[in-house]
Short mmCIF file of C-alpha atoms in Angstrom, two decimals:
data_model
loop_
_atom_site.label_atom_id
_atom_site.label_comp_id
_atom_site.label_asym_id
_atom_site.label_seq_id
_atom_site.Cartn_x
_atom_site.Cartn_y
_atom_site.Cartn_z
CA MET A 1 0.00 0.00 0.00
CA ALA A 2 1.36 3.45 -0.91
CA PHE A 3 0.27 6.94 0.12
CA TRP A 4 0.72 10.02 -2.02
CA PHE A 5 1.68 13.31 -0.36
CA GLY A 6 2.34 16.28 -2.60
CA SER A 7 5.05 15.17 -4.99
CA SER A 8 6.33 12.14 -3.09
CA THR A 9 5.01 8.65 -2.55
CA LEU A 10 5.36 6.96 0.83
CA THR A 11 5.00 3.24 1.38
CA MET A 12 3.60 1.49 4.42
CA GLU A 13 7.17 0.77 5.60
CA ASP A 14 7.73 4.52 6.00
CA PHE A 15 5.05 4.57 8.71
CA THR A 16 5.82 1.27 10.43
CA ALA A 17 9.62 1.48 10.55
CA SER A 18 11.21 0.70 13.90
CA PRO A 19 12.19 3.71 15.99
CA THR A 20 15.57 5.09 15.03
CA PRO A 21 18.29 5.67 17.62
CA ALA A 22 18.92 9.28 18.65
CA SER A 23 22.18 9.39 16.70
CA ASP A 24 20.44 8.27 13.51
CA ARG A 25 17.36 10.57 13.68
CA SER A 26 18.84 13.25 11.45
CA SER A 27 18.71 10.88 8.47
CA ALA A 28 15.18 9.56 9.19
CA ARG A 29 12.53 10.26 6.54
CA VAL A 30 9.92 12.74 7.65
CA ALA A 31 6.63 13.11 5.80
CA THR A 32 5.75 16.74 5.20
CA PRO A 33 2.10 17.68 4.84
CA ALA A 34 0.84 18.61 1.39
CA ALA A 35 0.00 22.22 0.60
CA PRO A 36 -3.63 23.18 1.33
CA ARG A 37 -5.90 22.59 -1.65
CA MET A 38 -9.04 24.30 -2.85
CA PRO A 39 -12.31 22.35 -2.60
CA MET A 40 -13.20 20.25 -5.66
CA GLY A 41 -14.30 22.33 -8.62
CA GLN A 42 -12.92 25.64 -7.30
CA THR A 43 -9.81 27.48 -8.33
CA ASP A 44 -7.76 29.91 -6.29
CA PRO A 45 -8.65 33.44 -7.50
CA ALA A 46 -5.02 34.51 -7.03
CA THR A 47 -3.84 31.94 -9.58
CA ARG A 48 -6.74 32.28 -12.04
CA PRO A 49 -5.73 34.20 -15.18
CA THR A 50 -7.40 37.60 -15.35
CA SER A 51 -8.50 36.95 -18.93
CA ALA A 52 -10.42 33.81 -17.89
CA ARG A 53 -13.53 35.78 -16.96
CA LYS A 54 -15.40 36.96 -20.03
CA ASP A 55 -17.52 40.10 -20.22
CA GLY A 56 -21.18 39.80 -19.45
CA PHE A 57 -23.48 39.11 -16.55
CA ALA A 58 -25.32 36.18 -14.99
CA LEU A 59 -28.46 35.04 -16.83
CA GLY A 60 -30.34 35.38 -13.54
CA LEU A 61 -29.90 39.17 -13.81
CA ALA A 62 -31.41 39.49 -17.30
CA THR A 63 -34.79 41.19 -17.63
CA PRO A 64 -37.80 39.60 -19.38
CA GLY A 65 -37.76 40.30 -23.13
CA ALA A 66 -33.96 40.52 -23.30
CA ARG A 67 -32.13 38.63 -26.05
CA VAL A 68 -28.79 37.35 -24.79
CA GLY A 69 -25.97 35.14 -25.97
CA VAL A 70 -24.17 32.67 -23.70
CA THR A 71 -20.52 33.70 -23.28
CA GLU A 72 -19.40 31.33 -20.51
CA ILE A 73 -20.53 28.52 -18.21
CA THR A 74 -18.91 29.26 -14.83
CA GLY A 75 -17.89 26.74 -12.22
CA ASN A 76 -15.98 23.62 -13.08
CA ASN A 77 -18.96 21.25 -13.11
CA PRO A 78 -18.92 18.74 -15.99
CA ALA A 79 -22.35 17.38 -14.99
CA LEU A 80 -23.91 20.85 -15.33
CA GLU A 81 -22.23 21.42 -18.68
CA LYS A 82 -23.49 18.05 -19.91
CA ARG A 83 -27.05 18.80 -18.73
CA LEU A 84 -27.04 22.22 -20.39
CA GLU A 85 -25.67 20.66 -23.59
CA ALA A 86 -28.54 18.14 -23.53
CA MET A 87 -30.99 21.05 -23.28
CA GLY A 88 -29.32 22.78 -26.24
CA ILE A 89 -27.54 25.50 -24.26
CA ARG A 90 -23.84 25.95 -24.96
CA VAL A 91 -21.41 28.85 -25.34
CA GLY A 92 -22.61 30.88 -28.32
CA SER A 93 -26.31 29.96 -27.94
CA ALA A 94 -28.83 32.78 -28.34
CA LEU A 95 -31.54 32.91 -25.67
CA GLU A 96 -34.61 35.07 -25.15
CA VAL A 97 -35.64 35.65 -21.54
CA LEU A 98 -39.41 35.11 -21.31
CA GLN A 99 -40.01 35.21 -17.57
CA HIS A 100 -37.96 35.88 -14.46
CA GLU A 101 -39.54 35.22 -11.09
CA GLY A 102 -37.92 34.42 -7.75
CA GLY A 103 -34.56 33.66 -9.31
CA SER A 104 -35.77 31.04 -11.78
CA VAL A 105 -35.72 32.00 -15.42
CA ILE A 106 -37.79 30.79 -18.37
CA VAL A 107 -35.92 31.18 -21.65
CA ARG A 108 -36.58 30.42 -25.29
CA ILE A 109 -33.90 28.81 -27.40
CA GLY A 110 -35.14 28.43 -30.96
CA THR A 111 -38.73 27.24 -30.60
CA THR A 112 -38.16 25.50 -27.24
CA ARG A 113 -39.03 27.00 -23.86
CA LEU A 114 -36.83 25.96 -20.93
CA ALA A 115 -37.11 26.65 -17.20
CA LEU A 116 -33.79 27.10 -15.42
CA GLY A 117 -33.38 27.12 -11.65
CA VAL A 118 -31.56 29.82 -9.71
CA SER A 119 -28.25 27.96 -9.49
CA MET A 120 -28.20 27.07 -13.17
CA ALA A 121 -29.23 30.59 -14.24
CA HIS A 122 -26.45 32.21 -12.21
CA ARG A 123 -23.77 29.90 -13.65
CA LEU A 124 -24.56 31.02 -17.20
CA ARG A 125 -22.80 34.27 -18.12
CA VAL A 126 -24.44 36.08 -20.99
CA ALA A 127 -24.07 39.26 -23.03
CA SER A 128 -26.88 41.30 -24.52
CA LEU A 129 -27.69 40.74 -28.20
CA ASP A 130 -30.12 43.69 -28.38
CA LEU A 131 -28.80 46.62 -30.40
CA HIS A 132 -30.26 49.57 -28.47
#
């Protein structure tokens, strides 16, 4: 059995080795803890490139009647991206906001009407397609 810490691999023998004499302790292997990591699906804002965030706003902030285009799907969630893809929503899709109540949004994509929950609506970044 092996354990992975940071960039090194430790085996079970590293943990069960007999105690070393005091004169030999300076050469004993010591496991150092790994650097703290961000929770799954999140990136450290300090290391995120500044160009990674595209212009636009969350779909949940769009007003009824607005025509918007999807510019980005935020959050590193492959399941969400797959679900949106199955509904026909991907980067570059044109949407029309039909209704916006209590955070949920009803949009039209082509001839299909879709209801999106609060979480899903706020993960879609959009830009206005209206030429006012």
